[in-house]
Amino acid sequence: MILCTDVGNTNIKFALYENDKQINKLRLSTDPKKTDDEFAVELYTIFNINKIDGKKIDGSIISSVVPAVTEPLAKAIKTISGCDSIVLGPGVKSGLDLRIDNPSTLGSDIVAMCVAVKEMYSCPAVIIGLGTATTIVYLNENKCYMGGAISPGIGISLDALTNHGALLPSIELKPPKKIISTNTEDCIRSGVIFGTASMLDGMIDRYNEEAGVNSTVVATGGLASTVVGNCKHDIIVNDDLVLEGLRLIFNKNVK
């Protein structure tokens, strides 16, 4: 049984795989202040709740964009399972050809997403990550990583708007019934959701124009289904892209 861990700025997602099939998926909140013992207690508890025997884990791989969490979490996984974790970064074989200025600066989550798309979908491909940041990256027809764009995520944009606008309320993020909305809450929802969808449509058009070819488009992230349903392009939603990429990378690095 293999444990794949995706450490994001907001959440930590875990997936357990047996014979390359996902058998369970778990989630914790990301807290850089937690010690390895605290993470171990949380993992032990959530494993017990889901009737998972940590000692049956044979291998572990971590993608982390929060350096302060990486080491204590790896130690916690070692405590629970007895396994050392592969931490995705320079020196770990991914099979991804990186055609960018400084490959060592590329986030491990983006590497994992691209490896999953490279193996699971046709290329060229535009890959959208709707997380704390919104990432839009590109694999060419030869499945090489060519670069991309990064913008503030939906959550950051919404927080900035409501925190800096004294009369603007915090809202539940769901699509309003119409774009031209008639109350403040729906106006914010319209701007954030339909505005993000329009941005994605525009960026996909620009990517295709610059590359000179139409691309497969795949999106992932907690808000992907909310936003993508309002885009004009055909976009595949796969919430497990990073986890699937980690599984594939683990297999490349362990005989």
mmCIF file of C-alpha atoms in Angstrom:
data_model
loop_
_atom_site.group_PDB
_atom_site.id
_atom_site.type_symbol
_atom_site.label_atom_id
_atom_site.label_comp_id
_atom_site.label_asym_id
_atom_site.label_seq_id
_atom_site.Cartn_x
_atom_site.Cartn_y
_atom_site.Cartn_z
ATOM 1 C CA MET A 1 0.000 0.000 0.000
ATOM 2 C CA ILE A 2 1.402 3.390 -1.068
ATOM 3 C CA LEU A 3 0.664 6.706 0.655
ATOM 4 C CA CYS A 4 0.702 9.793 -1.592
ATOM 5 C CA THR A 5 0.591 13.167 0.158
ATOM 6 C CA ASP A 6 -0.144 16.552 -1.399
ATOM 7 C CA VAL A 7 0.707 19.412 0.976
ATOM 8 C CA GLY A 8 -0.980 22.616 -0.176
ATOM 9 C CA ASN A 9 -1.139 26.004 1.486
ATOM 10 C CA THR A 10 -4.635 25.320 2.830
ATOM 11 C CA ASN A 11 -5.074 21.539 2.996
ATOM 12 C CA ILE A 12 -3.042 18.352 3.089
ATOM 13 C CA LYS A 13 -4.537 15.606 0.935
ATOM 14 C CA PHE A 14 -3.625 11.944 1.372
ATOM 15 C CA ALA A 15 -4.421 9.063 -0.962
ATOM 16 C CA LEU A 16 -3.748 5.391 -0.389
ATOM 17 C CA TYR A 17 -3.094 3.184 -3.407
ATOM 18 C CA GLU A 18 -3.001 -0.579 -3.675
ATOM 19 C CA ASN A 19 -1.931 -2.127 -6.982
ATOM 20 C CA ASP A 20 -2.151 1.380 -8.516
ATOM 21 C CA LYS A 21 -5.805 1.712 -7.507
ATOM 22 C CA GLN A 22 -6.900 4.446 -5.117
ATOM 23 C CA ILE A 23 -8.567 2.841 -2.107
ATOM 24 C CA ASN A 24 -8.927 5.791 0.257
ATOM 25 C CA LYS A 25 -8.572 9.571 0.337
ATOM 26 C CA LEU A 26 -8.148 11.720 3.460
ATOM 27 C CA ARG A 27 -7.650 15.388 4.272
ATOM 28 C CA LEU A 28 -6.155 17.523 7.054
ATOM 29 C CA SER A 29 -5.757 21.284 7.361
ATOM 30 C CA THR A 30 -2.265 22.673 6.754
ATOM 31 C CA ASP A 31 -0.651 24.163 9.847
ATOM 32 C CA PRO A 32 3.070 25.073 9.647
ATOM 33 C CA LYS A 33 3.216 25.360 13.444
ATOM 34 C CA LYS A 34 2.427 21.700 14.106
ATOM 35 C CA THR A 35 5.179 19.392 15.323
ATOM 36 C CA ASP A 36 5.844 15.917 13.987
ATOM 37 C CA ASP A 37 4.213 14.457 17.122
ATOM 38 C CA GLU A 38 1.060 16.507 16.531
ATOM 39 C CA PHE A 39 0.895 15.408 12.906
ATOM 40 C CA ALA A 40 1.440 11.802 14.028
ATOM 41 C CA VAL A 41 -1.490 12.024 16.465
ATOM 42 C CA GLU A 42 -3.734 13.463 13.747
ATOM 43 C CA LEU A 43 -2.666 10.826 11.236
ATOM 44 C CA TYR A 44 -3.099 8.014 13.754
ATOM 45 C CA THR A 45 -6.573 9.285 14.614
ATOM 46 C CA ILE A 46 -7.763 9.753 11.040
ATOM 47 C CA PHE A 47 -6.335 6.368 10.031
ATOM 48 C CA ASN A 48 -8.161 4.684 12.906
ATOM 49 C CA ILE A 49 -11.437 6.408 12.044
ATOM 50 C CA ASN A 50 -11.114 5.077 8.491
ATOM 51 C CA LYS A 51 -9.938 1.616 9.655
ATOM 52 C CA ILE A 52 -6.520 1.986 7.991
ATOM 53 C CA ASP A 53 -3.542 0.069 9.367
ATOM 54 C CA GLY A 54 -0.570 2.404 8.986
ATOM 55 C CA LYS A 55 1.864 -0.500 9.276
ATOM 56 C CA LYS A 56 0.559 -1.895 5.980
ATOM 57 C CA ILE A 57 1.939 1.157 4.148
ATOM 58 C CA ASP A 58 4.947 0.000 2.097
ATOM 59 C CA GLY A 59 5.987 3.345 0.629
ATOM 60 C CA SER A 60 5.324 7.074 0.836
ATOM 61 C CA ILE A 61 5.817 10.105 -1.389
ATOM 62 C CA ILE A 62 5.195 13.771 -0.567
ATOM 63 C CA SER A 63 4.659 16.859 -2.686
ATOM 64 C CA SER A 64 4.832 19.979 -0.552
ATOM 65 C CA VAL A 65 4.612 23.703 -1.282
ATOM 66 C CA VAL A 66 4.908 24.490 2.456
ATOM 67 C CA PRO A 67 8.539 23.787 3.484
ATOM 68 C CA ALA A 68 7.820 24.193 7.206
ATOM 69 C CA VAL A 69 5.392 21.260 7.050
ATOM 70 C CA THR A 70 7.472 18.866 4.947
ATOM 71 C CA GLU A 71 9.926 17.529 7.527
ATOM 72 C CA PRO A 72 7.552 17.161 10.497
ATOM 73 C CA LEU A 73 4.962 15.490 8.278
ATOM 74 C CA ALA A 74 7.563 13.070 6.865
ATOM 75 C CA LYS A 75 8.613 12.215 10.430
ATOM 76 C CA ALA A 76 4.964 11.661 11.390
ATOM 77 C CA ILE A 77 4.451 9.313 8.445
ATOM 78 C CA LYS A 78 7.593 7.438 9.493
ATOM 79 C CA THR A 79 6.189 7.107 13.021
ATOM 80 C CA ILE A 80 2.853 5.761 11.806
ATOM 81 C CA SER A 81 4.056 3.529 8.976
ATOM 82 C CA GLY A 82 7.771 2.910 9.505
ATOM 83 C CA CYS A 83 8.396 4.209 5.959
ATOM 84 C CA ASP A 84 10.742 6.948 4.853
ATOM 85 C CA SER A 85 9.070 9.294 2.377
ATOM 86 C CA ILE A 86 10.296 10.353 -1.038
ATOM 87 C CA VAL A 87 10.004 14.148 -1.078
ATOM 88 C CA LEU A 88 9.375 15.315 -4.625
ATOM 89 C CA GLY A 89 12.039 17.800 -5.688
ATOM 90 C CA PRO A 90 15.360 18.045 -7.553
ATOM 91 C CA GLY A 91 16.972 14.622 -7.846
ATOM 92 C CA VAL A 92 13.685 12.698 -7.899
ATOM 93 C CA LYS A 93 12.944 11.126 -11.285
ATOM 94 C CA SER A 94 9.695 12.408 -12.764
ATOM 95 C CA GLY A 95 10.168 11.672 -16.457
ATOM 96 C CA LEU A 96 9.084 15.246 -17.223
ATOM 97 C CA ASP A 97 11.167 17.259 -19.701
ATOM 98 C CA LEU A 98 11.314 20.804 -18.283
ATOM 99 C CA ARG A 99 11.919 23.526 -20.889
ATOM 100 C CA ILE A 100 12.076 26.497 -18.502
ATOM 101 C CA ASP A 101 14.770 28.883 -17.278
ATOM 102 C CA ASN A 102 15.355 27.281 -13.865
ATOM 103 C CA PRO A 103 13.751 23.835 -13.461
ATOM 104 C CA SER A 104 14.657 23.660 -9.753
ATOM 105 C CA THR A 105 12.185 26.475 -8.987
ATOM 106 C CA LEU A 106 9.148 24.631 -10.344
ATOM 107 C CA GLY A 107 6.641 23.676 -7.635
ATOM 108 C CA SER A 108 6.391 19.966 -6.913
ATOM 109 C CA ASP A 109 2.602 20.102 -7.203
ATOM 110 C CA ILE A 110 2.897 21.386 -10.768
ATOM 111 C CA VAL A 111 5.407 18.637 -11.593
ATOM 112 C CA ALA A 112 3.010 15.998 -10.258
ATOM 113 C CA MET A 113 0.022 17.488 -12.131
ATOM 114 C CA CYS A 114 1.953 17.494 -15.382
ATOM 115 C CA VAL A 115 3.181 13.922 -14.941
ATOM 116 C CA ALA A 116 -0.426 12.796 -14.431
ATOM 117 C CA VAL A 117 -1.663 14.646 -17.523
ATOM 118 C CA LYS A 118 1.313 13.414 -19.559
ATOM 119 C CA GLU A 119 0.387 9.806 -18.768
ATOM 120 C CA MET A 120 -3.417 10.028 -18.697
ATOM 121 C CA TYR A 121 -4.439 12.501 -21.427
ATOM 122 C CA SER A 122 -3.490 13.541 -24.934
ATOM 123 C CA CYS A 123 -1.052 16.406 -25.472
ATOM 124 C CA PRO A 124 -0.616 19.301 -26.124
ATOM 125 C CA ALA A 125 -2.420 20.183 -22.924
ATOM 126 C CA VAL A 126 -3.285 23.207 -20.839
ATOM 127 C CA ILE A 127 -3.380 22.293 -17.145
ATOM 128 C CA ILE A 128 -5.228 24.520 -14.684
ATOM 129 C CA GLY A 129 -4.720 24.339 -10.927
ATOM 130 C CA LEU A 130 -7.368 26.196 -8.926
ATOM 131 C CA GLY A 131 -5.825 26.315 -5.475
ATOM 132 C CA THR A 132 -4.425 29.046 -3.249
ATOM 133 C CA ALA A 133 -2.875 30.288 -6.476
ATOM 134 C CA THR A 134 -4.372 29.773 -9.914
ATOM 135 C CA THR A 135 -1.773 28.115 -12.137
ATOM 136 C CA ILE A 136 -2.147 27.648 -15.882
ATOM 137 C CA VAL A 137 0.661 25.597 -17.432
ATOM 138 C CA TYR A 138 1.380 24.032 -20.796
ATOM 139 C CA LEU A 139 2.660 20.706 -22.106
ATOM 140 C CA ASN A 140 3.519 20.696 -25.812
ATOM 141 C CA GLU A 141 2.779 17.947 -28.326
ATOM 142 C CA ASN A 142 5.968 16.141 -27.219
ATOM 143 C CA LYS A 143 4.781 16.240 -23.574
ATOM 144 C CA CYS A 144 7.475 18.726 -22.575
ATOM 145 C CA TYR A 145 6.730 21.301 -19.880
ATOM 146 C CA MET A 146 6.961 24.709 -21.556
ATOM 147 C CA GLY A 147 5.980 27.066 -18.718
ATOM 148 C CA GLY A 148 2.831 28.893 -17.788
ATOM 149 C CA ALA A 149 1.206 31.648 -15.764
ATOM 150 C CA ILE A 150 0.334 32.203 -12.089
ATOM 151 C CA SER A 151 -2.315 34.493 -10.634
ATOM 152 C CA PRO A 152 -3.908 34.923 -7.189
ATOM 153 C CA GLY A 153 -6.325 32.130 -6.374
ATOM 154 C CA ILE A 154 -10.051 32.597 -5.954
ATOM 155 C CA GLY A 155 -9.831 32.417 -2.165
ATOM 156 C CA ILE A 156 -7.075 35.039 -1.993
ATOM 157 C CA SER A 157 -8.970 37.356 -4.331
ATOM 158 C CA LEU A 158 -12.191 36.986 -2.360
ATOM 159 C CA ASP A 159 -10.442 37.519 0.990
ATOM 160 C CA ALA A 160 -8.670 40.623 -0.304
ATOM 161 C CA LEU A 161 -11.950 42.039 -1.569
ATOM 162 C CA THR A 162 -13.953 41.465 1.612
ATOM 163 C CA ASN A 163 -11.117 42.347 4.014
ATOM 164 C CA HIS A 164 -10.316 45.653 2.338
ATOM 165 C CA GLY A 165 -13.880 46.679 1.539
ATOM 166 C CA ALA A 166 -15.547 47.733 4.788
ATOM 167 C CA LEU A 167 -19.080 47.327 3.440
ATOM 168 C CA LEU A 168 -18.454 44.116 1.475
ATOM 169 C CA PRO A 169 -19.638 40.933 3.234
ATOM 170 C CA SER A 170 -17.958 37.546 3.418
ATOM 171 C CA ILE A 171 -19.940 35.124 1.265
ATOM 172 C CA GLU A 172 -20.412 31.480 0.423
ATOM 173 C CA LEU A 173 -18.821 30.872 -2.944
ATOM 174 C CA LYS A 174 -21.465 29.508 -5.315
ATOM 175 C CA PRO A 175 -22.514 30.655 -8.783
ATOM 176 C CA PRO A 176 -25.312 33.259 -8.792
ATOM 177 C CA LYS A 177 -28.337 32.743 -11.027
ATOM 178 C CA LYS A 178 -27.294 35.498 -13.436
ATOM 179 C CA ILE A 179 -24.184 37.439 -14.374
ATOM 180 C CA ILE A 180 -25.815 40.858 -13.992
ATOM 181 C CA SER A 181 -26.682 40.439 -10.322
ATOM 182 C CA THR A 182 -28.970 42.613 -8.219
ATOM 183 C CA ASN A 183 -27.560 42.323 -4.688
ATOM 184 C CA THR A 184 -24.077 42.743 -3.221
ATOM 185 C CA GLU A 185 -23.485 39.087 -2.369
ATOM 186 C CA ASP A 186 -24.416 37.854 -5.846
ATOM 187 C CA CYS A 187 -22.456 40.681 -7.471
ATOM 188 C CA ILE A 188 -19.332 39.444 -5.667
ATOM 189 C CA ARG A 189 -20.094 35.855 -6.638
ATOM 190 C CA SER A 190 -20.607 36.889 -10.252
ATOM 191 C CA GLY A 191 -17.336 38.797 -10.361
ATOM 192 C CA VAL A 192 -15.296 36.070 -8.706
ATOM 193 C CA ILE A 193 -16.756 32.974 -10.383
ATOM 194 C CA PHE A 194 -17.750 34.258 -13.830
ATOM 195 C CA GLY A 195 -14.730 36.572 -13.877
ATOM 196 C CA THR A 196 -12.385 33.651 -13.183
ATOM 197 C CA ALA A 197 -14.149 31.517 -15.803
ATOM 198 C CA SER A 198 -13.776 34.302 -18.378
ATOM 199 C CA MET A 199 -10.086 34.685 -17.477
ATOM 200 C CA LEU A 200 -9.523 30.965 -17.969
ATOM 201 C CA ASP A 201 -11.337 30.990 -21.321
ATOM 202 C CA GLY A 202 -9.237 33.944 -22.441
ATOM 203 C CA MET A 203 -5.967 32.368 -21.308
ATOM 204 C CA ILE A 204 -6.785 29.071 -23.031
ATOM 205 C CA ASP A 205 -7.410 31.006 -26.255
ATOM 206 C CA ARG A 206 -4.086 32.827 -25.858
ATOM 207 C CA TYR A 207 -2.203 29.596 -25.159
ATOM 208 C CA ASN A 208 -3.694 27.937 -28.231
ATOM 209 C CA GLU A 209 -2.947 30.999 -30.345
ATOM 210 C CA GLU A 210 0.666 31.207 -29.175
ATOM 211 C CA ALA A 211 1.224 27.461 -29.595
ATOM 212 C CA GLY A 212 -0.607 27.360 -32.927
ATOM 213 C CA VAL A 213 -2.630 24.305 -31.968
ATOM 214 C CA ASN A 214 -5.742 23.425 -29.962
ATOM 215 C CA SER A 215 -5.014 21.701 -26.658
ATOM 216 C CA THR A 216 -6.628 19.280 -24.256
ATOM 217 C CA VAL A 217 -7.598 21.240 -21.133
ATOM 218 C CA VAL A 218 -7.558 19.630 -17.676
ATOM 219 C CA ALA A 219 -8.392 21.376 -14.388
ATOM 220 C CA THR A 220 -7.910 20.382 -10.759
ATOM 221 C CA GLY A 221 -8.434 21.940 -7.343
ATOM 222 C CA GLY A 222 -11.212 22.327 -4.810
ATOM 223 C CA LEU A 223 -13.098 24.978 -6.789
ATOM 224 C CA ALA A 224 -12.482 23.506 -10.229
ATOM 225 C CA SER A 225 -15.965 22.077 -10.688
ATOM 226 C CA THR A 226 -17.582 25.358 -9.544
ATOM 227 C CA VAL A 227 -15.633 27.487 -12.017
ATOM 228 C CA VAL A 228 -15.134 25.125 -14.955
ATOM 229 C CA GLY A 229 -18.869 24.588 -15.361
ATOM 230 C CA ASN A 230 -19.095 28.269 -16.278
ATOM 231 C CA CYS A 231 -16.302 28.193 -18.880
ATOM 232 C CA LYS A 232 -17.007 28.095 -22.616
ATOM 233 C CA HIS A 233 -14.206 25.636 -23.379
ATOM 234 C CA ASP A 234 -14.478 21.881 -22.856
ATOM 235 C CA ILE A 235 -12.429 21.266 -19.725
ATOM 236 C CA ILE A 236 -11.821 17.927 -18.017
ATOM 237 C CA VAL A 237 -12.009 18.108 -14.211
ATOM 238 C CA ASN A 238 -9.800 15.719 -12.235
ATOM 239 C CA ASP A 239 -9.514 16.513 -8.527
ATOM 240 C CA ASP A 240 -6.764 13.922 -8.026
ATOM 241 C CA LEU A 241 -4.196 15.083 -10.586
ATOM 242 C CA VAL A 242 -1.441 15.756 -8.027
ATOM 243 C CA LEU A 243 -2.086 12.511 -6.160
ATOM 244 C CA GLU A 244 -2.141 10.485 -9.383
ATOM 245 C CA GLY A 245 1.071 12.161 -10.492
ATOM 246 C CA LEU A 246 2.704 11.279 -7.173
ATOM 247 C CA ARG A 247 1.707 7.645 -7.619
ATOM 248 C CA LEU A 248 3.282 7.581 -11.072
ATOM 249 C CA ILE A 249 6.463 9.296 -9.858
ATOM 250 C CA PHE A 250 6.755 6.902 -6.903
ATOM 251 C CA ASN A 251 6.646 3.983 -9.329
ATOM 252 C CA LYS A 252 9.411 5.566 -11.412
ATOM 253 C CA ASN A 253 11.685 5.856 -8.382
ATOM 254 C CA VAL A 254 11.082 2.535 -6.598
ATOM 255 C CA LYS A 255 11.942 -0.755 -8.232
#
